[in-house]
Coordinates of C-alpha atoms and ligand atoms in Angstrom, one line a residue:
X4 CA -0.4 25.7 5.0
X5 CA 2.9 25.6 7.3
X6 CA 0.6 27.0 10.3
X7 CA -2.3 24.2 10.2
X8 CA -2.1 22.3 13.5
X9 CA -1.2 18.8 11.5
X10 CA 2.1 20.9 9.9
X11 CA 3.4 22.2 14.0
X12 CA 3.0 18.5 15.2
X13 CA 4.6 16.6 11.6
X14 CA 7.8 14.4 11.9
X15 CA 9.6 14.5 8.4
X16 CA 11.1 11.1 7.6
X17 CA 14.2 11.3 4.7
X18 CA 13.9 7.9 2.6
X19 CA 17.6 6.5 2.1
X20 CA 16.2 3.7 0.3
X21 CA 14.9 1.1 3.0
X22 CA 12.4 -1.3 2.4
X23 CA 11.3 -0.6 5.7
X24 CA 10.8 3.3 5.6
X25 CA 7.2 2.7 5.2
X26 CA 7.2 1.0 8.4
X27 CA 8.7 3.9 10.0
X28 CA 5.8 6.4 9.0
X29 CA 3.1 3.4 9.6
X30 CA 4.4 3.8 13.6
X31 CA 4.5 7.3 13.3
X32 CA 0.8 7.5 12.4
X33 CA 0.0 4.6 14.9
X34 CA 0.7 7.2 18.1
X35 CA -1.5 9.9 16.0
X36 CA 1.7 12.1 15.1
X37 CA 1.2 13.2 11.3
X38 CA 4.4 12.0 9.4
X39 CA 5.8 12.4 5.7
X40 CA 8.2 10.9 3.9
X41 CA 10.9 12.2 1.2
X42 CA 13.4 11.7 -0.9
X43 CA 17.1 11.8 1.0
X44 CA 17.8 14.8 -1.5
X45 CA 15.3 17.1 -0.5
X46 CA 16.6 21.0 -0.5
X47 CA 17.7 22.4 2.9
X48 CA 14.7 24.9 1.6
X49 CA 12.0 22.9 1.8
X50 CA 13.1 21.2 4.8
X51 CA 13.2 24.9 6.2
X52 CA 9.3 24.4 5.1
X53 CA 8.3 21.6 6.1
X54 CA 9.4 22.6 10.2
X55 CA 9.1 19.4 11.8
X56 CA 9.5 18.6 15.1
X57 CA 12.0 15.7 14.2
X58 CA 13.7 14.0 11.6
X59 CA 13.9 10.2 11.2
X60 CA 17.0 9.4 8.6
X61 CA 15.9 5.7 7.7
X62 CA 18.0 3.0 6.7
X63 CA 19.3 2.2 3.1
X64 CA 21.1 -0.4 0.4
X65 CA 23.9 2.0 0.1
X66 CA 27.2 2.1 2.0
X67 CA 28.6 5.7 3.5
X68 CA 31.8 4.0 2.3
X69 CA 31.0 3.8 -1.4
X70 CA 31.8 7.4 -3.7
X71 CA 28.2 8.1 -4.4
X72 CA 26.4 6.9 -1.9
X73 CA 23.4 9.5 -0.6
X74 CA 23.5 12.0 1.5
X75 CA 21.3 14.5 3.0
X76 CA 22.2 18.3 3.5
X77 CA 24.1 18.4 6.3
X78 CA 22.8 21.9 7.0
X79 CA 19.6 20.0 8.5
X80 CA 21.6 19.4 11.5
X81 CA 22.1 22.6 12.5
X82 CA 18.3 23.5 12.2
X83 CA 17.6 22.4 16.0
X84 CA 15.1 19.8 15.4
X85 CA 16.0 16.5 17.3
X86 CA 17.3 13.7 14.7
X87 CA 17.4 10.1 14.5
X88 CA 19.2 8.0 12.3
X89 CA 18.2 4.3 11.8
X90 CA 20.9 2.2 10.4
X91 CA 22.6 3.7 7.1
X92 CA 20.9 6.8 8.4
X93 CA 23.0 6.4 11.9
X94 CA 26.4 5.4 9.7
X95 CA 25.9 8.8 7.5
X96 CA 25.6 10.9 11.1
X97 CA 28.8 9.1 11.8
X98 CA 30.1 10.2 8.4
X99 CA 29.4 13.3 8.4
X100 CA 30.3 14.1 12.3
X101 CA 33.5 13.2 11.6
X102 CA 33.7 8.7 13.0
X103 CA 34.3 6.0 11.1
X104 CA 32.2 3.5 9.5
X105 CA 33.9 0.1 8.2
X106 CA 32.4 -2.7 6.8
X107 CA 31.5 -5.8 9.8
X108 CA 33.9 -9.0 10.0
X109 CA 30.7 -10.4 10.7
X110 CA 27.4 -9.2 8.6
X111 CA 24.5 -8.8 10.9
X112 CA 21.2 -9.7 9.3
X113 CA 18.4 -11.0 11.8
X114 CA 18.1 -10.9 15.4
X115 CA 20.4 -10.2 18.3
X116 CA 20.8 -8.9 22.1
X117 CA 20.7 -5.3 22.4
X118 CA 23.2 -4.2 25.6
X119 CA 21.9 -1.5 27.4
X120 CA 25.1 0.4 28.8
X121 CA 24.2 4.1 29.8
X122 CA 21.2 6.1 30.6
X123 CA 19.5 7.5 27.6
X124 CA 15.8 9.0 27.1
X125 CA 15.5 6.7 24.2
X126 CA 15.6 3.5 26.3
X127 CA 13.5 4.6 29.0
X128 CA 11.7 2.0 30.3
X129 CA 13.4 -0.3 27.7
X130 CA 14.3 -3.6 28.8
X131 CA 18.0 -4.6 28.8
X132 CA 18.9 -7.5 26.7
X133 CA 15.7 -7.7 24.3
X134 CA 15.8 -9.0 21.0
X135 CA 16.4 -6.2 17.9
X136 CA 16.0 -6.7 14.5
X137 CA 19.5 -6.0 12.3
X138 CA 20.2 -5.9 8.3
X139 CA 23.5 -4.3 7.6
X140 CA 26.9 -4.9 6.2
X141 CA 28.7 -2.1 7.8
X142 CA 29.1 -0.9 11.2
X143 CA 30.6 2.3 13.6
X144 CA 34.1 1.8 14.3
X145 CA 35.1 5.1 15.8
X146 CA 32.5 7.9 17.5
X147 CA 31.5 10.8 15.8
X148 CA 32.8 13.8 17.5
X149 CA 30.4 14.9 20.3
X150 CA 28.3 11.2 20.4
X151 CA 28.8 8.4 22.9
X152 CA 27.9 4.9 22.7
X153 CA 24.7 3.9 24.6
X154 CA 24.3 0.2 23.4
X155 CA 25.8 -2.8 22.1
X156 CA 25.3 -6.1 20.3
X157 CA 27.7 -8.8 20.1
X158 CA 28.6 -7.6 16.5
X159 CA 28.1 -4.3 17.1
X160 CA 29.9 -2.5 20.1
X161 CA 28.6 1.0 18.8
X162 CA 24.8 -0.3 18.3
X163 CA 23.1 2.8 19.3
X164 CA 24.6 6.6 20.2
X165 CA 23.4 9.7 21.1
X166 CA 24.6 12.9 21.3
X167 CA 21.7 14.8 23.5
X168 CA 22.8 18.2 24.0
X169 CA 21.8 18.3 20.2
X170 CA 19.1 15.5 20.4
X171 CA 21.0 13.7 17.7
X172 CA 20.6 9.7 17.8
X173 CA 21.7 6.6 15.8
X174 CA 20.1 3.2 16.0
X175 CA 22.2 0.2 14.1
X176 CA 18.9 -1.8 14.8
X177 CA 15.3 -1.0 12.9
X178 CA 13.0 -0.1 16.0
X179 CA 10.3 0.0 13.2
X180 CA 9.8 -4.0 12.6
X181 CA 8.1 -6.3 14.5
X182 CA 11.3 -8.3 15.4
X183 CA 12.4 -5.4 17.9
X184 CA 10.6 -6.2 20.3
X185 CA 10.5 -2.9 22.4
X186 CA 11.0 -0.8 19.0
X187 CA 7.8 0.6 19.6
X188 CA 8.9 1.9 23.3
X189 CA 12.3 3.4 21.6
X190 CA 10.2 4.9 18.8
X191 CA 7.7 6.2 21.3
X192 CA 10.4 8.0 23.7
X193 CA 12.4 9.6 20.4
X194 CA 8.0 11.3 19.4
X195 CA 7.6 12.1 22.8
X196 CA 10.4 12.6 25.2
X197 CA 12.7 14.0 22.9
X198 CA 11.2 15.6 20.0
X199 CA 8.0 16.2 22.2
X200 CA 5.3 15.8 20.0
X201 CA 1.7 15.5 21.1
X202 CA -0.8 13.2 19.7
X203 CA -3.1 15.3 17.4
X204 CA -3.5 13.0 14.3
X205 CA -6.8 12.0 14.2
X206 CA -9.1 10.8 11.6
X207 CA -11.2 14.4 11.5
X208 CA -8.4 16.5 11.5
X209 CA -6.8 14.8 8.5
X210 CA -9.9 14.8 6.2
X211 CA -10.5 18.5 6.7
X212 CA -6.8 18.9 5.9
X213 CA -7.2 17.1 3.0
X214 CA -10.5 19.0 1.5
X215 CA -8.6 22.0 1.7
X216 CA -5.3 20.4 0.0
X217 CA -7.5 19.4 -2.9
X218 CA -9.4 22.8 -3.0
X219 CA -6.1 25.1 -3.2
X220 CA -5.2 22.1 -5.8
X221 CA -7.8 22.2 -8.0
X222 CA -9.6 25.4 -7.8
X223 CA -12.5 25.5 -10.2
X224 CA -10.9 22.9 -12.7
X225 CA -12.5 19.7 -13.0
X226 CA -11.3 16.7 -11.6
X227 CA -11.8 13.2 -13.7
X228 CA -11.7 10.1 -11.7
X229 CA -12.0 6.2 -13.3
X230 CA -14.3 4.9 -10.7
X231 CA -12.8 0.7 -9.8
X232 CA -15.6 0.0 -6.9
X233 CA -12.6 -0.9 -5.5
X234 CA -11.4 0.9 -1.6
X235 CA -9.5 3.0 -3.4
X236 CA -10.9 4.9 -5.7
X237 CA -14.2 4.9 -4.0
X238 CA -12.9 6.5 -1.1
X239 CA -10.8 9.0 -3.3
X240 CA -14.1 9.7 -5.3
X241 CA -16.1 10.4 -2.1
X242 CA -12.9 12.8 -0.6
X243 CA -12.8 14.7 -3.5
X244 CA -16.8 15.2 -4.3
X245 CA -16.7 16.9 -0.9
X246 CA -13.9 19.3 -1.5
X247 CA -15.1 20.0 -4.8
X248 CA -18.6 19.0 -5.5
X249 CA -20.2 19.2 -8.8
X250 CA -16.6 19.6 -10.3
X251 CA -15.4 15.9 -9.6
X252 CA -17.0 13.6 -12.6
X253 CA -16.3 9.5 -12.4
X254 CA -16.5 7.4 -15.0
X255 CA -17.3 4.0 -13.8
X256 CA -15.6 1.7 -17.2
X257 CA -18.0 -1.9 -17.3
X258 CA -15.4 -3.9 -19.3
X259 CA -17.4 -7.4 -18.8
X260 CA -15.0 -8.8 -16.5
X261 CA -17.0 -7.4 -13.5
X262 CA -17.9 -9.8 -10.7
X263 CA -21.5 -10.3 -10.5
X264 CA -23.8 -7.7 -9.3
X265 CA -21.0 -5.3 -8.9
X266 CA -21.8 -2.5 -11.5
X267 CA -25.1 -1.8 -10.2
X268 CA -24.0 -1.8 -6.5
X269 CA -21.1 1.0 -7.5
X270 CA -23.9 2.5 -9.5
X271 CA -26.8 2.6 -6.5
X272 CA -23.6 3.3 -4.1
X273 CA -22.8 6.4 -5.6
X274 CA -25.1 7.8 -7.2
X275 CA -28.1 7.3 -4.7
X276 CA -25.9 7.9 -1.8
X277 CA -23.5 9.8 -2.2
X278 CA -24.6 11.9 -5.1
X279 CA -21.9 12.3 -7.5
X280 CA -21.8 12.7 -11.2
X281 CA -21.3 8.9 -12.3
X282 CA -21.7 7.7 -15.7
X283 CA -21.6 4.1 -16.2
X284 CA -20.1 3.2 -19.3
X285 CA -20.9 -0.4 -20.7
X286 CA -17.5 -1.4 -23.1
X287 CA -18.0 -5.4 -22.3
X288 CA -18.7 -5.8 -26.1
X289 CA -15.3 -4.0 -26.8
X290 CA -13.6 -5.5 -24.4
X291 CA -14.3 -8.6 -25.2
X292 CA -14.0 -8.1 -28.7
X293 CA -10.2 -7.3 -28.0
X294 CA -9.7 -10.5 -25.6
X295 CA -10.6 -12.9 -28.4
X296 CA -8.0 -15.5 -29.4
X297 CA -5.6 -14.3 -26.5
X298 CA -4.6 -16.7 -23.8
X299 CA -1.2 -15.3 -22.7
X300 CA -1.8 -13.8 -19.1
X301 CA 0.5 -10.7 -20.6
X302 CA -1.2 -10.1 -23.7
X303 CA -4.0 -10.3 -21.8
X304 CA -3.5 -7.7 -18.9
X305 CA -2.2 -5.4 -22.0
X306 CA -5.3 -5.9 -24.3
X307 CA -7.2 -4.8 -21.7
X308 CA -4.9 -2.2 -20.0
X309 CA -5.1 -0.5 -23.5
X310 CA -8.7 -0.5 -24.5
X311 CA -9.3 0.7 -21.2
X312 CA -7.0 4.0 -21.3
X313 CA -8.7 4.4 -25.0
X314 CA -12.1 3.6 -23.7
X315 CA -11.3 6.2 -20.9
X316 CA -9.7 8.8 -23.0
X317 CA -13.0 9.0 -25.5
X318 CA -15.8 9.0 -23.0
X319 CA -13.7 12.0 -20.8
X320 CA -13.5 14.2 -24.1
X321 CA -17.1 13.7 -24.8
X322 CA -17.7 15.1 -21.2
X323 CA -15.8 18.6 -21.3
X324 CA -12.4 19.8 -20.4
X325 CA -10.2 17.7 -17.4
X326 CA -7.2 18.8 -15.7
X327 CA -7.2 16.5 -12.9
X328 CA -7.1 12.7 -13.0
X329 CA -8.2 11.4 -9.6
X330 CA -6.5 8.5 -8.1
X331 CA -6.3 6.6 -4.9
X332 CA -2.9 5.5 -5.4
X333 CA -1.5 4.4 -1.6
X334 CA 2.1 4.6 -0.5
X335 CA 2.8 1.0 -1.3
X336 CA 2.0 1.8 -4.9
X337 CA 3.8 4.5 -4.9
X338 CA 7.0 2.8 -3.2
X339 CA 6.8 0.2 -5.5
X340 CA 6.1 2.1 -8.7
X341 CA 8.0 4.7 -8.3
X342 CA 12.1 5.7 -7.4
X343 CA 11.7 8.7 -5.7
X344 CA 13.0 11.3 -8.0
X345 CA 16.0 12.0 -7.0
X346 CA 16.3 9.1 -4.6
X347 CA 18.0 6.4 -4.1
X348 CA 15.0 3.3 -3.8
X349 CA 14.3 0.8 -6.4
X350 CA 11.8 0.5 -9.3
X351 CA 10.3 -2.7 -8.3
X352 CA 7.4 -3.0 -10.7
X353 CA 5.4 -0.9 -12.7
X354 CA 2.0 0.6 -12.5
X355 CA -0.7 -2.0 -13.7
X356 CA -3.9 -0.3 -14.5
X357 CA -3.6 3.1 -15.8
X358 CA -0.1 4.3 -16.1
X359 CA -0.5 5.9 -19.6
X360 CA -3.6 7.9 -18.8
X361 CA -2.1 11.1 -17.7
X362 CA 0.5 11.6 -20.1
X363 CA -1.7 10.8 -22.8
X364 CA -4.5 12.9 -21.8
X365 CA -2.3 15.6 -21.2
X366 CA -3.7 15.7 -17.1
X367 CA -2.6 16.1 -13.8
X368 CA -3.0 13.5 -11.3
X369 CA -4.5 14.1 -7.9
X370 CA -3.7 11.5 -5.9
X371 CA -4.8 12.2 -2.3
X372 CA -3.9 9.1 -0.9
X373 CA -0.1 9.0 -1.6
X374 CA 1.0 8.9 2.0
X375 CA -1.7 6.8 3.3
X376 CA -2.1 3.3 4.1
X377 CA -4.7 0.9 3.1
X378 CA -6.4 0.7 6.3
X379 CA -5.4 4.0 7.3
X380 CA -7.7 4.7 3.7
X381 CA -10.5 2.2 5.1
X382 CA -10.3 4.7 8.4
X383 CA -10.9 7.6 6.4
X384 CA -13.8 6.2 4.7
X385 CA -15.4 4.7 7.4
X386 CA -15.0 8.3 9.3
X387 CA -16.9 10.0 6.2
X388 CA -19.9 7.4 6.7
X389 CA -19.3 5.3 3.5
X390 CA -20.7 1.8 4.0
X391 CA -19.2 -1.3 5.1
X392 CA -19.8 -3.1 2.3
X393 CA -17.6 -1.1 0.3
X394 CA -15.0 0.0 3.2
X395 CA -14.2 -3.6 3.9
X396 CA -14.3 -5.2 0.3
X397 CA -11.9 -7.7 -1.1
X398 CA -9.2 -6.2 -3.7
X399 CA -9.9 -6.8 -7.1
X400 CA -7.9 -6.8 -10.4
X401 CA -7.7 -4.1 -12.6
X402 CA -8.0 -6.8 -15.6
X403 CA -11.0 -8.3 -13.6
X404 CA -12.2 -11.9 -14.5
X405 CA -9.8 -12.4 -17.8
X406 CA -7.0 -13.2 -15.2
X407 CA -9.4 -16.0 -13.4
X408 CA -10.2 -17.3 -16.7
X409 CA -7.3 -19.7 -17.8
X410 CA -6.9 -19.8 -21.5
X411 CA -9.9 -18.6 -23.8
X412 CA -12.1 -16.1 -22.8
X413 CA -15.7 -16.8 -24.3
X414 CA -19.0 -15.4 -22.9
X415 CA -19.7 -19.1 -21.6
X416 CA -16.8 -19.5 -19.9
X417 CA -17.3 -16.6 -18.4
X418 CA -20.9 -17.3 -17.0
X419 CA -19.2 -20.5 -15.8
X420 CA -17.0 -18.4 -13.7
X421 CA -19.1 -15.9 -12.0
X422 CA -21.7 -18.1 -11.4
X423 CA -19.1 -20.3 -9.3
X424 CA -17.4 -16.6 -8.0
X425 CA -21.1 -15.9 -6.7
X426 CA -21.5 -18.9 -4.8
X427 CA -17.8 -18.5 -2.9
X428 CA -18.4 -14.9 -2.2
X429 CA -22.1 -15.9 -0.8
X430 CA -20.7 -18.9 1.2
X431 CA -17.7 -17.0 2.6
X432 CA -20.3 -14.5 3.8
X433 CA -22.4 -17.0 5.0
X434 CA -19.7 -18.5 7.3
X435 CA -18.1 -15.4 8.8
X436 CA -14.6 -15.1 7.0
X437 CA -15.3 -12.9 4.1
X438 CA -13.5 -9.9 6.4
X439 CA -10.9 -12.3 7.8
X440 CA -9.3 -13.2 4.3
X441 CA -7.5 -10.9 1.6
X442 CA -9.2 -12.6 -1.2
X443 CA -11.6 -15.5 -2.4
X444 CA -12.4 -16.1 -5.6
X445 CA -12.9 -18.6 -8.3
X446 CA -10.8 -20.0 -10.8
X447 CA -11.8 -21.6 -14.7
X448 CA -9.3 -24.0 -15.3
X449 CA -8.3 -24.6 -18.9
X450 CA -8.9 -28.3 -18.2
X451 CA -11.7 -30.7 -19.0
X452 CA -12.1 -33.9 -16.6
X453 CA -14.2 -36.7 -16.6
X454 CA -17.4 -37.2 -14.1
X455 CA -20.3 -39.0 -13.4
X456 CA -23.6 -37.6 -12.8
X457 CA -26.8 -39.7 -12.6
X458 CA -26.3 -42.2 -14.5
X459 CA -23.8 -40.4 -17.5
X460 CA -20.6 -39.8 -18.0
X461 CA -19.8 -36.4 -18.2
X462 CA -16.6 -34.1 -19.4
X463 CA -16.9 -31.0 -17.9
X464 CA -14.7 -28.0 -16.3
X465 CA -12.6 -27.6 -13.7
X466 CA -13.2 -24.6 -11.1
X467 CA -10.2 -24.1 -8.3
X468 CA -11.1 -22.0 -5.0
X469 CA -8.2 -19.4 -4.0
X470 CA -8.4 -18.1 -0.9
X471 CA -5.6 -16.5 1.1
X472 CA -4.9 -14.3 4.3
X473 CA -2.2 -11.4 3.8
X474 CA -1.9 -8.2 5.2
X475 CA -0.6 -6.4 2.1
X476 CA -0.8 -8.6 -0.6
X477 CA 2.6 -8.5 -1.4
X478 CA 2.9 -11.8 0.3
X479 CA -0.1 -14.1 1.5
X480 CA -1.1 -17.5 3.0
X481 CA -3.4 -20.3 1.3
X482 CA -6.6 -19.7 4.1
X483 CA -7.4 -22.8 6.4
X484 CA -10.5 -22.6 5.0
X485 CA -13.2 -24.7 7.5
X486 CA -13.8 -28.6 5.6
X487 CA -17.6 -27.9 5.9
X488 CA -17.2 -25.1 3.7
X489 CA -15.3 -26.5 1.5
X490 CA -17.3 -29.3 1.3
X491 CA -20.6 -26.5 1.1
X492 CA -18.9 -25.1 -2.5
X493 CA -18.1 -28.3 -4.1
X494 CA -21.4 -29.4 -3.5
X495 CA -23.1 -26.0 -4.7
X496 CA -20.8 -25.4 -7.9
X497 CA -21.2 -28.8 -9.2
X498 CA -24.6 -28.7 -8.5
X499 CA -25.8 -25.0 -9.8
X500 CA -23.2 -24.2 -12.1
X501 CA -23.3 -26.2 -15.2
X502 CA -20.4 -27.2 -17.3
X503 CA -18.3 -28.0 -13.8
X504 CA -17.8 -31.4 -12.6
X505 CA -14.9 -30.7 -10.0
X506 CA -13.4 -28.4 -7.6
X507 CA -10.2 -28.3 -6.3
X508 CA -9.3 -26.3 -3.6
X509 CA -5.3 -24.0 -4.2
X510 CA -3.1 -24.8 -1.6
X511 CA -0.4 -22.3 -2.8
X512 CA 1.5 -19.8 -0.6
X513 CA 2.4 -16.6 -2.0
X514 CA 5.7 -17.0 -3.3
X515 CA 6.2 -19.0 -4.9
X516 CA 2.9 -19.0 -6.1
X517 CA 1.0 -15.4 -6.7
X518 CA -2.5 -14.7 -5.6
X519 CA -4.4 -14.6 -9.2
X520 CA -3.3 -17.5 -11.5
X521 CA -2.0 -15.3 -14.1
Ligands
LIG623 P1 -0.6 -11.4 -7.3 O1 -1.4 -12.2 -8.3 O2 0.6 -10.7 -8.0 O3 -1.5 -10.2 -6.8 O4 -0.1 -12.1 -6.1 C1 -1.3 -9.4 -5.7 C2 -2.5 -8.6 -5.5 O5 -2.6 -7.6 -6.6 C3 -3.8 -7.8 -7.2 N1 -3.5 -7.7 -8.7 C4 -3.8 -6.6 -9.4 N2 -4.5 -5.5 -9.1 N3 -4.2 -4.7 -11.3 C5 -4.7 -4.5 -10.0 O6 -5.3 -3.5 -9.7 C6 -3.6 -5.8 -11.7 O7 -3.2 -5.9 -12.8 C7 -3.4 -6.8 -10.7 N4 -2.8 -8.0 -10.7 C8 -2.9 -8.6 -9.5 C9 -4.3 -9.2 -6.8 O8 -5.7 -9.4 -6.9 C10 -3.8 -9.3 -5.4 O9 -4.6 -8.7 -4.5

């Protein structure tokens, strides 16, 4: 695998612990150089491996200063391959070449002036004076034998250094945020000038890459994968149905929290298009049998997050022997899921939807995705002819409707609900903005008002629009929805939905609010 024409041309990126690694590899990837990322503790062995043509060291919480902070094998430097440090990565160079790092007078956390003040490839064509991006604590006080400095910031004298007979550099700054406003020049000139990388990423290359990954995976096991109709796992499904055909079976779980129409288009999708071994299994009664009594959001995500893994678990044993659980698990999952074994990053939440599948069921996961990006994902799909429809569709929560449902959920109350769903999704369609906005949905409040209709008083439900614009999901913007369409779904769910009198529309930012009401 070391020869393949992706492996020559890969940059290995060592995660100290940065929320901002994934940012790193995302710019990577955007110049079409194939990137990884690992754990800071990765064996000088499989470094040897790996033979990139550069190393980023990114950033991290931890000081060199403290007793156990992390560290790298320092045997990577004398491999040859051109390094560059970024911020704790650029202090632990300075560490470990023998300069001093102390903590700042003066933390530096935001924007300042970078000082241009000798010729370096990395600031070719950089301007002098632009704004960086800083977020550290500690800073370089003495050189590391060998370096010089080659920029400054009011804070930090020693704000970027190099040492180019050995290609080694150090940036204080993150050249991989937006808020460094020529990071994507200095990121450029470290790929291309110095480690000399040429742009041979591409779509194609990567999805034959990964056929054959899965192929020496799996062999002739078979591969079981809990079909969502979400990006994900669809695109996963279609991936791995071409590396391994017949030997790839989904399961597509109907829990009766689906959004209207959608187990029929997964079903048509999949079967009739792409040809792969579906079964749909219908567990709404089950499910629903569970959810009974239960309005706490928690209890509620766990009722369901447990009948499905026993729902699962039953239907896979009645279909034959599984060593392979499919999943399209994306590097923000796994960043957020996960510490790095070994490394130093923090657990920041766990796994929602199927986290005790694999050990239970005694499989292994195949997770394709684990490097990837959502749109990077939506590339790859698009690339293997997959429609748009499904390419470009709104995320949707593992526990589905119960977590739209406020309080009680009841078969009425949930007809109430995707009938109003059906009429946002068909509006926001109808006006142009489904593709601009993360999400929007519909909302049964646990509240009753009073209304008048005709001539009657009524005392009916209350249905709230959410709609938001985010780019990750982790944070998001109520949407400026247009007042005529707001207007156009009021209108149509008092109308056609019965049991509503009112809509209200969520003007909630995520945080402090979330996305989904519970
Ligand atoms: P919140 O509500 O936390 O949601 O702002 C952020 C994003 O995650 C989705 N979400 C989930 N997705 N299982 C999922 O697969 C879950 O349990 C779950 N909870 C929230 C939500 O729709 C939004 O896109």
């Amino acid at each position: 695998m070391t020869t393949d024409i992706l492996h020559e041309q890969k940059i290995l990126i060592l995660d100290f612990g940065s929320q901002y690694t994934q940012n790193i590899a995302r710019k990577v990837r955007e110049f079409q150089i194939y990137c990884e990322i690992h754990p800071c503790t990765l064996t000088f062995e499989e470094i040897k491996t790996i033979n990139a043509k550069g190393i980023i060291l990114s950033g991290g919480p931890a000081s060199v200063q403290e007793k156990d902070s992390p560290l790298c094998d320092p045997r990577l430097f004398e491999l040859g391959f051109p390094i560059l440090g970024i911020c704790y990565g650029m202090q632990l160079i300075t560490h470990l070449f023998g300069g001093k790092v102390d903590s700042s007078p003066n933390r530096e956390f935001g924007s300042a002036e970078l000082m241009l003040n000798e010729f370096s490839d990395m600031f070719e064509e950089v301007k002098n004076n632009s704004i960086v991006w800083m977020s550290h604590g500690d800073r370089i006080s003495k050189l590391p034998t060998g370096f010089k400095g080659i920029a400054s910031t009011n804070n930090s004298p020693l704000a970027a250094i190099e040492n180019s007979s050995e290609k080694i550099y150090g940036l204080q700054f993150h050249p991989e945020v937006v808020h460094t406003i020529e990071g994507t020049k200095i990121l450029k000139n470290f790929l291309f000038k110095i480690c000399e990388c040429s742009q041979n990423w591409k779509m194609e290359s990567l999805i034959e890459y990964m056929i054959r990954d899965i192929q020496n995976k799996v062999k002739n096991s078979n591969v079981v994968c809990g079909l969502s109709g979400g990006v994900d796992s669809s695109v996963a499904a279609v991936l791995i149905h071409k590396a391994i055909g017949e030997n790839l079976h989904c399961l597509f779980i109907d829990n009766g929290l689906l959004r209207t129409g959608e187990k029929e288009k997964v079903e048509s999708t999949f079967r009739d298009n792409f040809n792969i071994n579906l079964d749909v299994i219908d567990a709404a009664d089950r499910f629903l049998e569970k959810l009974k009594g239960i309005t706490d959001p928690e209890q509620k995500r766990k009722s369901i997050g447990n009948t499905f893994i026993e729902v699962f678990e039953e239907e896979a044993k009645k279909r034959g022997d599984f060593t392979f659980l499919a999943q399209g698990t994306l590097y923000p999952d796994v960043i957020e899921s996960v510490s790095f074994k070994g490394g130093p990053s923090v657990v920041i939440k766990s796994h929602h939807n199927v986290g005790g599948l694999p050990d239970k069921m005694n499989l292994k996961l195949l997770e394709p995705f684990r490097e990837l990006f959502k749109d990077e994902v939506r590339l790859l799909g698009r690339e293997m002819g997959m429609p748009d429809e499904i390419i470009n569709r709104q995320p949707f929560p593992g526990p589905g409707l119960a977590i739209r449902i406020l309080g009680d959920i009841t078969p009425e109350r949930l007809d109430i609900l995707c009938a109003a769903d059906k009429i946002i999704l068909e509006e926001v369609k109808a006006f142009g903005l489904y593709n601009d906005l993360w999400q929007s949905f519909a909302v049964l409040l646990p509240v009753k008002t009073v209304g008048v209709m005709g001539d009657s008083r009524t005392y009916e439900s209350v249905v709230a629009i959410r709609a938001v614009t985010s780019t990750d999901g982790m944070t998001a913007d109520w949407a400026h929805l247009p007042y005529e369409l707001l207007g156009k779904l009021s209108n149509r769910i008092i109308n056609e939905v019965h049991g509503v009198n009112r809509v209200v529309y969520d003007i909630s930012s995520k945080p402090p609010g979330t996305i989904e009401w519970e």
